[in-house]
CSV table of C-alpha atoms and ligand atoms in Angstrom, one decimal:
chain,number,residue,atom,x,y,z
A,1285,MET,CA,0.0,0.3,0.0
A,1286,THR,CA,1.2,3.5,-0.9
A,1287,ASN,CA,0.5,6.7,1.0
A,1288,LYS,CA,0.2,8.4,-2.3
A,1289,VAL,CA,-3.4,10.2,-3.4
A,1290,ALA,CA,-4.5,11.5,-6.6
A,1291,THR,CA,-6.5,14.6,-6.0
A,1292,LEU,CA,-9.6,14.9,-8.3
A,1293,ASN,CA,-10.8,18.7,-8.5
A,1294,LEU,CA,-14.5,18.7,-9.4
A,1295,GLY,CA,-16.1,22.2,-9.4
A,1296,ASP,CA,-15.4,23.8,-6.2
A,1297,GLN,CA,-14.7,19.9,-4.4
A,1298,GLN,CA,-11.6,18.8,-4.0
A,1299,VAL,CA,-11.4,14.6,-3.5
A,1300,ASP,CA,-8.2,12.7,-2.5
A,1301,LEU,CA,-8.2,9.4,-3.9
A,1302,PRO,CA,-6.1,6.6,-2.4
A,1303,VAL,CA,-3.4,5.2,-4.9
A,1304,VAL,CA,-2.3,1.9,-4.7
A,1305,SER,CA,0.7,-0.1,-5.9
A,1306,GLY,CA,0.9,-3.8,-7.1
A,1307,THR,CA,4.2,-5.9,-6.8
A,1308,VAL,CA,4.5,-4.7,-10.3
A,1309,GLY,CA,3.0,-2.9,-13.3
A,1310,PRO,CA,0.9,0.7,-13.0
A,1311,ASP,CA,-0.4,1.8,-9.8
A,1312,VAL,CA,-4.4,2.1,-9.5
A,1313,ILE,CA,-6.5,5.0,-8.1
A,1314,ASP,CA,-8.7,3.3,-6.0
A,1315,ILE,CA,-12.6,5.2,-6.8
A,1316,ARG,CA,-14.4,2.9,-4.7
A,1317,LYS,CA,-16.0,5.6,-2.9
A,1318,LEU,CA,-15.7,8.2,-6.0
A,1319,TYR,CA,-19.7,8.0,-6.1
A,1320,ALA,CA,-20.5,8.2,-2.7
A,1321,GLN,CA,-18.2,12.0,-2.3
A,1322,THR,CA,-19.1,13.1,-5.7
A,1323,ASP,CA,-22.2,12.2,-7.1
A,1324,CYS,CA,-20.2,11.1,-10.2
A,1325,PHE,CA,-19.0,8.1,-12.2
A,1326,THR,CA,-16.2,7.5,-13.9
A,1327,PHE,CA,-16.7,6.6,-17.6
A,1328,ASP,CA,-14.7,3.7,-19.2
A,1329,PRO,CA,-16.6,1.8,-22.1
A,1330,GLY,CA,-14.2,-1.2,-23.4
A,1331,PHE,CA,-12.3,-0.8,-20.0
A,1332,THR,CA,-9.2,0.7,-21.4
A,1333,SER,CA,-8.1,2.5,-18.3
A,1334,THR,CA,-9.6,0.0,-15.8
A,1335,ALA,CA,-8.4,-2.4,-13.2
A,1336,SER,CA,-11.8,-4.6,-12.6
A,1337,CYS,CA,-9.9,-6.6,-9.9
A,1338,GLU,CA,-6.9,-7.8,-7.7
A,1339,SER,CA,-5.3,-10.7,-9.0
A,1340,GLN,CA,-1.8,-12.7,-8.5
A,1341,LEU,CA,-2.0,-15.0,-11.3
A,1342,THR,CA,-1.1,-13.4,-14.5
A,1343,TYR,CA,0.8,-10.1,-15.5
A,1344,ILE,CA,1.4,-8.7,-18.9
A,1345,ASP,CA,3.6,-5.7,-19.5
A,1346,GLY,CA,2.2,-4.8,-23.1
A,1347,ASP,CA,5.0,-2.3,-23.8
A,1348,GLU,CA,7.7,-4.8,-23.2
A,1349,GLY,CA,5.7,-8.0,-24.4
A,1350,VAL,CA,6.1,-9.8,-21.1
A,1351,LEU,CA,3.8,-12.3,-19.8
A,1352,LEU,CA,4.0,-13.8,-16.4
A,1353,HIS,CA,2.6,-16.8,-14.6
A,1354,ARG,CA,2.7,-16.6,-10.8
A,1355,GLY,CA,6.1,-14.8,-12.0
A,1356,TYR,CA,7.3,-17.4,-14.2
A,1357,SER,CA,8.2,-16.1,-18.3
A,1358,ILE,CA,6.0,-17.7,-20.7
A,1359,GLU,CA,9.1,-18.3,-22.8
A,1360,GLU,CA,10.4,-20.6,-19.9
A,1361,LEU,CA,7.0,-22.2,-19.5
A,1362,SER,CA,6.7,-22.9,-23.2
A,1363,GLU,CA,10.0,-24.2,-23.3
A,1364,GLU,CA,10.4,-26.2,-20.0
A,1365,SER,CA,7.1,-27.0,-18.5
A,1366,SER,CA,4.0,-29.0,-19.4
A,1367,PHE,CA,0.1,-28.2,-19.7
A,1368,MET,CA,-0.6,-30.2,-16.8
A,1369,GLU,CA,2.2,-28.5,-14.4
A,1370,VAL,CA,1.2,-24.9,-16.0
A,1371,SER,CA,-2.2,-26.0,-14.8
A,1372,TYR,CA,-1.3,-27.0,-11.3
A,1373,LEU,CA,0.8,-23.3,-10.9
A,1374,LEU,CA,-2.0,-21.2,-12.0
A,1375,LEU,CA,-4.6,-23.3,-9.1
A,1376,ASN,CA,-2.0,-23.2,-6.3
A,1377,GLY,CA,0.5,-20.2,-6.8
A,1378,GLU,CA,4.1,-22.7,-7.0
A,1379,LEU,CA,5.6,-25.2,-9.2
A,1380,PRO,CA,4.5,-28.9,-8.0
A,1381,SER,CA,7.3,-31.0,-6.7
A,1382,LYS,CA,7.4,-34.4,-9.1
A,1383,GLN,CA,5.1,-36.2,-6.3
A,1384,GLU,CA,2.6,-33.3,-6.5
A,1385,LEU,CA,2.4,-33.3,-10.2
A,1386,ASP,CA,1.8,-37.1,-10.7
A,1387,ASP,CA,-0.9,-36.5,-8.0
A,1388,PHE,CA,-2.4,-33.8,-9.9
A,1389,SER,CA,-2.0,-35.6,-13.1
A,1390,TYR,CA,-3.7,-38.4,-11.7
A,1391,THR,CA,-6.7,-36.6,-10.3
A,1392,ILE,CA,-7.0,-35.3,-13.6
A,1393,SER,CA,-7.1,-38.2,-15.6
A,1394,ARG,CA,-9.7,-39.6,-13.4
A,1395,HIS,CA,-12.2,-37.2,-14.2
A,1396,THR,CA,-11.5,-36.8,-18.0
A,1397,MET,CA,-14.8,-39.2,-18.7
A,1398,LEU,CA,-18.1,-37.7,-19.3
A,1399,HIS,CA,-21.9,-38.8,-17.5
A,1400,GLU,CA,-23.1,-41.2,-20.4
A,1401,GLN,CA,-26.2,-39.4,-20.9
A,1402,LEU,CA,-24.2,-36.0,-21.8
A,1403,ALA,CA,-23.6,-38.1,-25.2
A,1404,THR,CA,-27.4,-37.5,-26.1
A,1405,PHE,CA,-26.8,-34.1,-25.9
A,1406,TYR,CA,-24.7,-34.1,-29.1
A,1407,ARG,CA,-27.5,-35.9,-31.0
A,1408,GLY,CA,-29.9,-33.0,-30.8
A,1409,PHE,CA,-27.3,-31.0,-32.6
A,1410,ARG,CA,-27.5,-30.6,-36.4
A,1411,ARG,CA,-24.0,-32.2,-37.7
A,1412,ASP,CA,-23.0,-28.9,-39.2
A,1413,ALA,CA,-23.3,-27.4,-36.2
A,1414,HIS,CA,-20.5,-25.2,-35.1
A,1415,PRO,CA,-18.4,-26.4,-32.5
A,1416,MET,CA,-18.2,-23.8,-30.0
A,1417,ALA,CA,-22.0,-23.8,-30.5
A,1418,ILE,CA,-21.5,-27.5,-28.9
A,1419,MET,CA,-19.1,-26.4,-26.5
A,1420,CYS,CA,-21.4,-23.8,-25.0
A,1421,GLY,CA,-24.4,-26.4,-24.7
A,1422,VAL,CA,-22.9,-29.1,-23.6
A,1423,VAL,CA,-20.6,-26.9,-20.8
A,1424,GLY,CA,-23.5,-25.7,-19.5
A,1425,ALA,CA,-25.5,-28.8,-19.1
A,1426,LEU,CA,-22.8,-30.1,-16.6
A,1427,SER,CA,-24.7,-28.5,-13.9
A,1428,ALA,CA,-27.3,-30.7,-14.7
A,1429,PHE,CA,-25.2,-33.8,-14.0
A,1430,TYR,CA,-22.7,-32.9,-11.1
A,1431,HIS,CA,-24.9,-31.1,-8.6
A,1432,ASP,CA,-22.3,-32.6,-6.0
A,1433,SER,CA,-19.6,-29.7,-7.4
A,1434,THR,CA,-22.3,-26.6,-7.7
A,1435,ASP,CA,-22.0,-25.4,-3.9
A,1436,ILE,CA,-19.2,-22.3,-4.6
A,1437,ALA,CA,-19.4,-21.8,-0.6
A,1438,ASP,CA,-18.0,-25.2,-0.1
A,1439,PRO,CA,-14.1,-25.5,-1.4
A,1440,VAL,CA,-13.9,-28.7,-1.4
A,1441,GLN,CA,-16.8,-29.0,-4.1
A,1442,ARG,CA,-14.8,-25.8,-6.1
A,1443,LYS,CA,-11.7,-28.1,-6.5
A,1444,ILE,CA,-13.8,-30.8,-7.4
A,1445,ALA,CA,-15.8,-28.9,-10.0
A,1446,SER,CA,-12.3,-27.1,-10.8
A,1447,HIS,CA,-10.4,-30.5,-11.9
A,1448,ARG,CA,-13.8,-31.8,-13.5
A,1449,LEU,CA,-13.9,-29.0,-15.6
A,1450,ILE,CA,-10.4,-29.3,-16.7
A,1451,ALA,CA,-10.4,-33.0,-17.2
A,1452,LYS,CA,-13.8,-33.0,-19.1
A,1453,MET,CA,-12.9,-30.2,-21.9
A,1454,PRO,CA,-11.0,-32.4,-23.8
A,1455,THR,CA,-13.3,-35.1,-23.9
A,1456,ILE,CA,-16.1,-32.7,-24.4
A,1457,ALA,CA,-14.2,-31.0,-27.7
A,1458,ALA,CA,-13.2,-34.4,-29.0
A,1459,MET,CA,-16.9,-35.3,-29.0
A,1460,ALA,CA,-17.6,-32.3,-30.6
A,1461,TYR,CA,-15.2,-33.0,-33.7
A,1462,LYS,CA,-16.4,-36.6,-33.9
A,1463,TYR,CA,-20.0,-35.6,-34.4
A,1464,SER,CA,-19.3,-33.2,-36.7
A,1465,VAL,CA,-17.4,-36.0,-38.9
A,1466,GLY,CA,-20.0,-38.8,-38.4
A,1467,GLN,CA,-17.3,-40.7,-36.2
A,1468,PRO,CA,-17.9,-42.7,-33.0
A,1469,PHE,CA,-16.7,-41.1,-29.3
A,1470,ILE,CA,-13.4,-42.4,-28.2
A,1471,TYR,CA,-13.5,-42.8,-24.2
A,1472,PRO,CA,-10.7,-41.1,-22.8
A,1473,ASP,CA,-7.5,-43.7,-22.1
A,1474,ASN,CA,-5.8,-42.9,-18.7
A,1475,LYS,CA,-2.8,-44.1,-19.8
A,1476,LEU,CA,-1.9,-41.3,-22.5
A,1477,SER,CA,-0.7,-37.7,-21.0
A,1478,TYR,CA,-3.6,-35.3,-21.1
A,1479,THR,CA,-3.0,-33.9,-24.6
A,1480,GLY,CA,-1.7,-37.3,-25.5
A,1481,ASN,CA,-5.5,-38.7,-24.6
A,1482,PHE,CA,-7.1,-35.6,-26.4
A,1483,LEU,CA,-5.6,-36.1,-29.5
A,1484,ARG,CA,-6.3,-40.0,-29.5
A,1485,MET,CA,-10.2,-39.1,-28.7
A,1486,THR,CA,-9.9,-36.5,-31.6
A,1487,PHE,CA,-8.2,-38.6,-34.1
A,1488,GLY,CA,-8.5,-42.5,-33.1
A,1489,VAL,CA,-11.1,-44.8,-34.7
A,1490,PRO,CA,-12.3,-48.0,-33.0
A,1491,ALA,CA,-11.1,-49.8,-35.6
A,1492,GLU,CA,-7.1,-49.4,-35.2
A,1493,GLU,CA,-4.4,-48.7,-32.6
A,1494,TYR,CA,-3.9,-44.7,-32.6
A,1495,GLU,CA,0.1,-43.8,-32.4
A,1496,VAL,CA,0.5,-40.4,-30.2
A,1497,ILE,CA,3.1,-38.3,-32.4
A,1498,PRO,CA,5.6,-37.4,-30.0
A,1499,ALA,CA,6.7,-34.0,-31.8
A,1500,VAL,CA,2.7,-33.0,-32.3
A,1501,GLU,CA,1.5,-34.1,-28.7
A,1502,GLN,CA,4.9,-31.5,-27.6
A,1503,ALA,CA,3.7,-28.8,-29.8
A,1504,LEU,CA,0.0,-28.8,-29.0
A,1505,ASP,CA,0.7,-29.5,-25.3
A,1506,ARG,CA,2.8,-26.2,-25.7
A,1507,ILE,CA,-0.1,-24.3,-27.6
A,1508,PHE,CA,-2.1,-25.5,-24.6
A,1509,ILE,CA,0.5,-23.5,-22.0
A,1510,LEU,CA,0.2,-20.6,-24.7
A,1511,HIS,CA,-3.6,-20.1,-24.1
A,1512,ALA,CA,-3.8,-20.9,-20.4
A,1513,ASP,CA,-4.1,-17.6,-18.8
A,1514,HIS,CA,-3.9,-13.9,-19.9
A,1515,GLU,CA,-5.0,-11.4,-17.1
A,1516,GLN,CA,-8.5,-10.0,-17.6
A,1517,ASN,CA,-9.1,-10.4,-21.0
A,1518,ALA,CA,-12.8,-10.6,-22.2
A,1519,SER,CA,-13.9,-13.8,-21.8
A,1520,THR,CA,-12.1,-14.2,-18.2
A,1521,SER,CA,-13.7,-10.8,-16.9
A,1522,THR,CA,-17.1,-12.4,-18.2
A,1523,VAL,CA,-16.8,-15.6,-16.2
A,1524,ARG,CA,-15.5,-13.5,-13.1
A,1525,LEU,CA,-18.7,-11.3,-13.7
A,1526,ALA,CA,-20.7,-14.5,-14.0
A,1527,GLY,CA,-19.0,-15.9,-11.1
A,1528,SER,CA,-19.7,-12.6,-8.8
A,1529,SER,CA,-23.6,-13.5,-8.8
A,1530,GLY,CA,-22.9,-16.8,-7.4
A,1531,ALA,CA,-23.6,-19.1,-10.5
A,1532,ASN,CA,-22.1,-22.3,-10.4
A,1533,PRO,CA,-19.0,-22.9,-12.2
A,1534,PHE,CA,-20.1,-24.6,-15.2
A,1535,ALA,CA,-22.4,-22.0,-16.0
A,1536,CYS,CA,-19.5,-19.6,-15.8
A,1537,ILE,CA,-17.3,-21.6,-18.1
A,1538,ALA,CA,-20.1,-21.5,-20.5
A,1539,ALA,CA,-20.4,-17.9,-20.5
A,1540,GLY,CA,-16.7,-17.5,-21.0
A,1541,ILE,CA,-16.6,-19.9,-23.9
A,1542,ALA,CA,-19.4,-17.7,-25.4
A,1543,CYS,CA,-17.6,-14.9,-25.3
A,1544,LEU,CA,-14.4,-16.2,-26.3
A,1545,TRP,CA,-16.4,-17.1,-29.4
A,1546,GLY,CA,-16.3,-13.5,-31.0
A,1547,PRO,CA,-13.4,-13.0,-33.7
A,1548,ALA,CA,-12.4,-10.2,-31.9
A,1549,HIS,CA,-10.7,-12.5,-29.4
A,1550,GLY,CA,-10.8,-16.2,-29.3
A,1551,GLY,CA,-12.3,-16.7,-32.6
A,1552,ALA,CA,-10.0,-14.5,-34.4
A,1553,ASN,CA,-7.4,-18.1,-34.5
A,1554,GLU,CA,-10.0,-19.3,-37.2
A,1555,ALA,CA,-10.5,-15.9,-38.6
A,1556,ALA,CA,-7.1,-15.6,-39.4
A,1557,LEU,CA,-6.6,-18.6,-40.8
A,1558,ASN,CA,-9.2,-18.2,-43.1
A,1559,MET,CA,-8.0,-14.7,-43.9
A,1560,LEU,CA,-4.9,-16.2,-45.0
A,1561,ARG,CA,-6.3,-18.8,-47.0
A,1562,GLU,CA,-8.7,-15.9,-48.5
A,1563,ILE,CA,-5.2,-14.2,-49.1
A,1564,GLY,CA,-3.8,-17.3,-50.8
A,1565,THR,CA,-0.7,-16.2,-52.3
A,1566,PRO,CA,2.2,-13.6,-51.3
A,1567,ASP,CA,1.4,-11.1,-54.4
A,1568,LYS,CA,-2.2,-10.4,-52.9
A,1569,ILE,CA,-0.9,-9.3,-49.7
A,1570,PRO,CA,-0.7,-5.6,-50.4
A,1571,HIS,CA,-4.1,-5.6,-51.5
A,1572,TYR,CA,-5.4,-6.9,-48.2
A,1573,ILE,CA,-2.8,-4.6,-46.4
A,1574,GLU,CA,-4.4,-1.1,-47.7
A,1575,ARG,CA,-8.0,-2.9,-47.4
A,1576,ALA,CA,-7.2,-3.2,-43.5
A,1577,LYS,CA,-5.9,0.5,-43.6
A,1578,ASP,CA,-9.0,1.8,-44.7
A,1579,LYS,CA,-11.6,3.1,-42.5
A,1580,ASN,CA,-14.3,2.7,-44.9
A,1581,ASP,CA,-13.5,-1.4,-45.0
A,1582,PRO,CA,-14.6,-3.1,-41.6
A,1583,PHE,CA,-11.8,-5.5,-43.1
A,1584,ARG,CA,-9.3,-5.9,-40.4
A,1585,LEU,CA,-5.7,-8.1,-40.2
A,1586,MET,CA,-7.2,-10.9,-38.2
A,1587,GLY,CA,-4.3,-12.3,-35.8
A,1588,PHE,CA,-3.2,-8.8,-35.4
A,1589,GLY,CA,-3.5,-6.1,-32.5
A,1590,HIS,CA,-3.9,-6.2,-29.1
A,1591,ARG,CA,-5.7,-4.2,-26.3
A,1592,VAL,CA,-2.7,-4.6,-23.9
A,1593,TYR,CA,0.5,-5.4,-26.3
A,1594,LYS,CA,2.1,-2.7,-27.9
A,1595,ASN,CA,4.9,-4.8,-28.7
A,1596,TYR,CA,5.1,-8.4,-29.8
A,1597,ASP,CA,2.9,-10.6,-28.2
A,1598,PRO,CA,5.6,-13.0,-26.5
A,1599,ARG,CA,3.2,-15.9,-27.4
A,1600,ALA,CA,3.2,-15.2,-31.1
A,1601,THR,CA,6.8,-15.6,-31.3
A,1602,VAL,CA,6.7,-19.0,-29.6
A,1603,MET,CA,3.9,-20.0,-31.7
A,1604,GLN,CA,5.9,-19.0,-35.0
A,1605,LYS,CA,8.8,-21.3,-33.8
A,1606,THR,CA,6.4,-24.0,-32.9
A,1607,VAL,CA,4.9,-23.8,-37.0
A,1608,ARG,CA,8.3,-24.6,-38.2
A,1609,GLU,CA,8.8,-27.4,-35.6
A,1610,VAL,CA,5.7,-29.0,-36.5
A,1611,LEU,CA,5.8,-28.6,-40.2
A,1612,THR,CA,9.0,-30.3,-40.0
A,1613,ALA,CA,8.0,-33.2,-38.4
A,1614,LEU,CA,5.1,-33.7,-40.2
A,1615,LYS,CA,6.9,-33.1,-43.6
A,1616,VAL,CA,3.9,-30.5,-44.4
A,1617,ASN,CA,4.9,-27.7,-46.5
A,1618,ASP,CA,2.0,-25.2,-46.4
A,1619,PRO,CA,2.5,-22.3,-48.6
A,1620,ILE,CA,0.0,-20.6,-46.1
A,1621,PHE,CA,2.7,-20.1,-43.6
A,1622,GLU,CA,5.0,-18.2,-46.3
A,1623,VAL,CA,1.9,-15.9,-46.7
A,1624,ALA,CA,2.0,-15.4,-43.2
A,1625,MET,CA,5.3,-14.4,-42.4
A,1626,GLN,CA,5.4,-12.3,-45.8
A,1627,LEU,CA,2.2,-10.6,-44.8
A,1628,GLU,CA,3.8,-10.1,-41.2
A,1629,GLU,CA,6.8,-8.3,-42.5
A,1630,MET,CA,4.8,-6.1,-44.7
A,1631,ALA,CA,2.5,-5.1,-42.1
A,1632,LEU,CA,5.1,-4.4,-39.2
A,1633,ASN,CA,7.4,-2.3,-42.1
A,1634,ASP,CA,4.1,-0.1,-42.7
A,1635,PRO,CA,3.6,2.8,-40.9
A,1636,TYR,CA,0.0,2.3,-40.4
A,1637,PHE,CA,1.1,-0.3,-37.9
A,1638,ILE,CA,3.9,0.8,-37.0
A,1639,GLU,CA,2.5,4.5,-35.7
A,1640,LYS,CA,-0.7,2.1,-34.5
A,1641,LYS,CA,1.8,-0.5,-32.4
A,1642,LEU,CA,-0.4,-3.3,-34.3
A,1643,PHE,CA,1.9,-6.5,-33.9
A,1644,PRO,CA,1.1,-9.9,-34.6
A,1645,ASN,CA,-0.8,-12.0,-31.2
A,1646,VAL,CA,-1.1,-15.2,-30.5
A,1647,ASP,CA,-4.1,-16.3,-32.9
A,1648,PHE,CA,-1.8,-15.2,-35.9
A,1649,TYR,CA,0.2,-18.5,-36.7
A,1650,SER,CA,-1.7,-21.1,-34.2
A,1651,GLY,CA,-4.3,-21.8,-36.8
A,1652,ILE,CA,-1.4,-23.0,-39.1
A,1653,ILE,CA,-0.1,-25.8,-36.6
A,1654,LEU,CA,-3.4,-26.7,-35.9
A,1655,SER,CA,-4.6,-26.8,-39.7
A,1656,ALA,CA,-1.1,-29.0,-39.9
A,1657,ILE,CA,-2.0,-31.4,-37.2
A,1658,GLY,CA,-5.8,-32.1,-38.6
A,1659,PHE,CA,-8.0,-29.8,-37.1
A,1660,PRO,CA,-10.5,-28.0,-39.1
A,1661,THR,CA,-10.4,-24.4,-38.6
A,1662,THR,CA,-14.0,-24.7,-36.9
A,1663,MET,CA,-12.3,-26.7,-34.2
A,1664,PHE,CA,-9.2,-23.7,-33.5
A,1665,THR,CA,-11.4,-21.7,-31.2
A,1666,VAL,CA,-12.5,-24.7,-29.3
A,1667,LEU,CA,-8.8,-25.6,-28.8
A,1668,PHE,CA,-8.5,-22.3,-27.3
A,1669,ALA,CA,-11.3,-22.8,-24.9
A,1670,LEU,CA,-10.0,-26.1,-24.0
A,1671,ALA,CA,-6.7,-24.3,-22.6
A,1672,ARG,CA,-8.2,-21.3,-21.7
A,1673,THR,CA,-10.7,-23.2,-18.8
A,1674,VAL,CA,-7.7,-23.3,-16.6
A,1675,GLY,CA,-7.2,-19.8,-16.8
A,1676,TRP,CA,-10.8,-19.1,-16.1
A,1677,VAL,CA,-11.1,-21.6,-13.2
A,1678,ALA,CA,-8.0,-20.2,-11.3
A,1679,GLN,CA,-9.4,-16.5,-11.8
A,1680,TRP,CA,-12.8,-17.6,-10.6
A,1681,ASN,CA,-11.7,-19.4,-7.6
A,1682,GLU,CA,-9.5,-16.4,-6.7
A,1683,MET,CA,-12.4,-14.2,-7.2
A,1684,ILE,CA,-14.4,-16.4,-5.2
A,1685,SER,CA,-12.1,-16.9,-2.4
A,1686,ASP,CA,-11.6,-13.2,-1.8
A,1687,PRO,CA,-14.3,-12.4,1.0
A,1688,GLY,CA,-14.4,-9.1,0.2
A,1689,GLN,CA,-15.5,-10.2,-3.4
A,1690,LYS,CA,-18.9,-7.8,-4.6
A,1691,ILE,CA,-21.3,-8.7,-7.4
A,1692,GLY,CA,-20.3,-7.0,-10.4
A,1693,ARG,CA,-22.6,-4.2,-11.1
A,1694,PRO,CA,-21.2,-1.3,-13.6
A,1695,ARG,CA,-23.3,2.0,-13.9
A,1696,GLN,CA,-24.0,3.9,-17.0
A,1697,LEU,CA,-24.1,7.3,-18.5
A,1698,TYR,CA,-27.5,8.0,-19.3
A,1699,THR,CA,-28.2,9.7,-22.6
A,1700,GLY,CA,-32.0,8.9,-23.2
A,1701,PRO,CA,-35.2,10.7,-22.9
A,1702,THR,CA,-35.8,11.8,-19.6
A,1703,ALA,CA,-39.3,11.3,-17.8
A,1704,ARG,CA,-42.5,11.8,-20.1
A,1705,PRO,CA,-46.4,11.2,-19.8
A,1706,TYR,CA,-47.5,7.9,-21.7
A,1707,VAL,CA,-49.6,9.4,-24.9
A,1708,PRO,CA,-52.7,6.7,-25.8
A,1709,VAL,CA,-52.4,5.0,-29.0
A,1710,SER,CA,-55.7,6.9,-30.1
A,1711,LYS,CA,-53.5,10.6,-29.8
A,1712,ARG,CA,-50.1,9.6,-31.4
B,611,SDX,C1,-6.9,-12.6,-28.2
B,611,SDX,O1,-7.5,-9.5,-24.0
B,611,SDX,C2,-6.8,-10.4,-24.4
B,611,SDX,O2,-5.4,-10.7,-23.9
B,611,SDX,C3,-7.2,-11.4,-25.8
B,611,SDX,C4,-6.0,-12.5,-25.6
B,611,SDX,C5,-6.1,-13.6,-24.8
B,611,SDX,O3,-5.2,-14.3,-24.3
B,611,SDX,O4,-7.6,-13.6,-23.9
B,611,SDX,O5,-4.8,-12.3,-26.0
B,611,SDX,C6,-6.8,-13.5,-27.4
B,611,SDX,O6,-8.5,-12.3,-28.5
B,611,SDX,C7,-6.1,-11.5,-29.1
B,611,SDX,C8,-6.6,-11.0,-30.4
B,611,SDX,C9,-7.5,-11.8,-31.3
B,611,SDX,N1,-8.3,-10.1,-32.2
B,611,SDX,C10,-8.0,-10.3,-33.7
B,611,SDX,O7,-6.3,-10.7,-33.6
B,611,SDX,C11,-8.6,-9.6,-34.3
B,611,SDX,C12,-7.9,-8.3,-35.2
B,611,SDX,N2,-7.9,-7.5,-34.1
B,611,SDX,C13,-9.1,-6.2,-33.6
B,611,SDX,O8,-9.7,-6.7,-33.7
B,611,SDX,C14,-7.8,-5.0,-32.4
B,611,SDX,O9,-6.6,-5.3,-32.6
B,611,SDX,C15,-8.7,-6.0,-30.8
B,611,SDX,C16,-9.6,-6.4,-30.9
B,611,SDX,C17,-7.6,-7.2,-30.7
B,611,SDX,C18,-7.9,-5.1,-30.1
B,611,SDX,O10,-8.8,-4.1,-30.5
B,611,SDX,P1,-8.5,-2.7,-29.4
B,611,SDX,O11,-7.5,-2.5,-28.3
B,611,SDX,O12,-10.3,-1.9,-29.1
B,611,SDX,O13,-8.0,-1.5,-30.5
B,611,SDX,P2,-8.9,-0.5,-31.2
B,611,SDX,O14,-9.8,-1.7,-32.1
B,611,SDX,O15,-9.5,0.6,-30.8
B,611,SDX,O16,-7.5,-0.1,-32.4
B,611,SDX,C19,-7.1,0.9,-32.2
B,611,SDX,C20,-6.8,1.1,-33.9
B,611,SDX,C21,-7.8,1.3,-34.6
B,611,SDX,O17,-7.8,2.4,-35.9
B,611,SDX,P3,-8.4,3.9,-35.0
B,611,SDX,O18,-9.8,3.8,-35.1
B,611,SDX,O19,-7.6,4.8,-33.9
B,611,SDX,O20,-7.8,4.9,-36.5
B,611,SDX,O21,-6.1,0.1,-34.5
B,611,SDX,C22,-6.8,-0.5,-35.5
B,611,SDX,C23,-8.1,0.4,-35.4
B,611,SDX,O22,-9.0,0.2,-36.3
B,611,SDX,N3,-6.6,-1.7,-35.5
B,611,SDX,C24,-6.5,-2.7,-36.8
B,611,SDX,C25,-6.5,-4.2,-36.0
B,611,SDX,N4,-6.3,-3.7,-35.0
B,611,SDX,C26,-6.8,-2.6,-34.7
B,611,SDX,N5,-6.3,-2.2,-38.1
B,611,SDX,C27,-6.2,-3.1,-38.8
B,611,SDX,N6,-6.3,-4.7,-38.7
B,611,SDX,C28,-6.4,-5.2,-37.0
B,611,SDX,N7,-6.0,-5.8,-36.7
């Protein structure tokens, strides 16, 4: 806590507001008493200058391109760690011992199965339903099946619900894919790693043994690490706001999935690959760059730009390296990768993108890898949701266990009609 204050002069009123420092990053001006003292709200649509909460999970420095999870850099975690270990770190605050990691992985693996009746949910969807629509529906329905872990006041139930969500997302995601291609669901195999099990449930078939390719398993596990958590982004804020009303964790995560689906957020990975395929060849890039700069054209470079990063998204750096590794391991020569790299180079040397500090973000390269592994573009945001579930769950737990937590209820600047008498239709 600092003794610094921010003094606000409002007409003849002067208000001192406490300034609070974190361990790193911008100070905050505590305005919780502002309305009571001044009868004024602050106004910040899109929350460009608003800290919605205190958190100890993830730190981002957008100017320096820094991303830390519980103090560990995304570069080191993506190189040295595993998604299960990063999940443990986000949930518990410290890196696990070998025994702690083994116990955690064992617990998660024992929650990978879905209640058998949930399989019938899929049959209510059209085969061509977008898998994210299925994810919203099935994850929301989990609260109808797991009543014994919906009491958010009970830390034991919160822990079970957290483990169930992290463990069942791969199963639900794989089933969404299987349903879309008309293949039978594959049950989890607890002998495999978290990511290997997901690959087998997605691409395995009953008729033959599925062999997990280590290079693919490692690349996908790294992609999950890169997507695990990201401070107070739109979908995490959605989960927190839903949770602040006391909604059960399954409903909160379903709300996060719905928000993530938007092309300005998690849906950008699907949109970015579709854009690269539409561009098709490097000679078409200048036309699309001009469209992205044209104020009258709604087209934007998908996978570019970020509310926080005004430097290179550190996840995009790791992702680009992983593209090379996967294409080499799978002996895939995808011309779209060349289009992506040339597009990046041209954009980063264009005054418009330089002036607006627009860099590739996590979604720019991920689709190239996922496509090379065999996922259809409609599954890209599903994989983002699968990985982000641990971040949503960790943020939800942090909020619920904060004794000072209140329901989130923003106010507004009202510019509508003032009070006026009703006029009967006969007189209108
Ligand atoms: C994710 O918040 C998170 O942390 C999200 C995420 C996570 O891990 O949770 O990192 C994941 O969502 C990454 C972002 C994925 N979205 C995209 O790639 C979609 C394309 N990008 C944009 O739509 C945009 O950059 C946003 C939505 C990501 C950020 O939007 P902001 O911060 O509200 O910025 P803005 O829209 O006000 O843009 C600022 C200026 C504008 O120009 P002016 O009106 O000032 O003249 O930059 C321009 C924009 O037109 N601009 C772009 C652009 N992004 C911003 N111009 C062309 N192409 C783009 N991609």
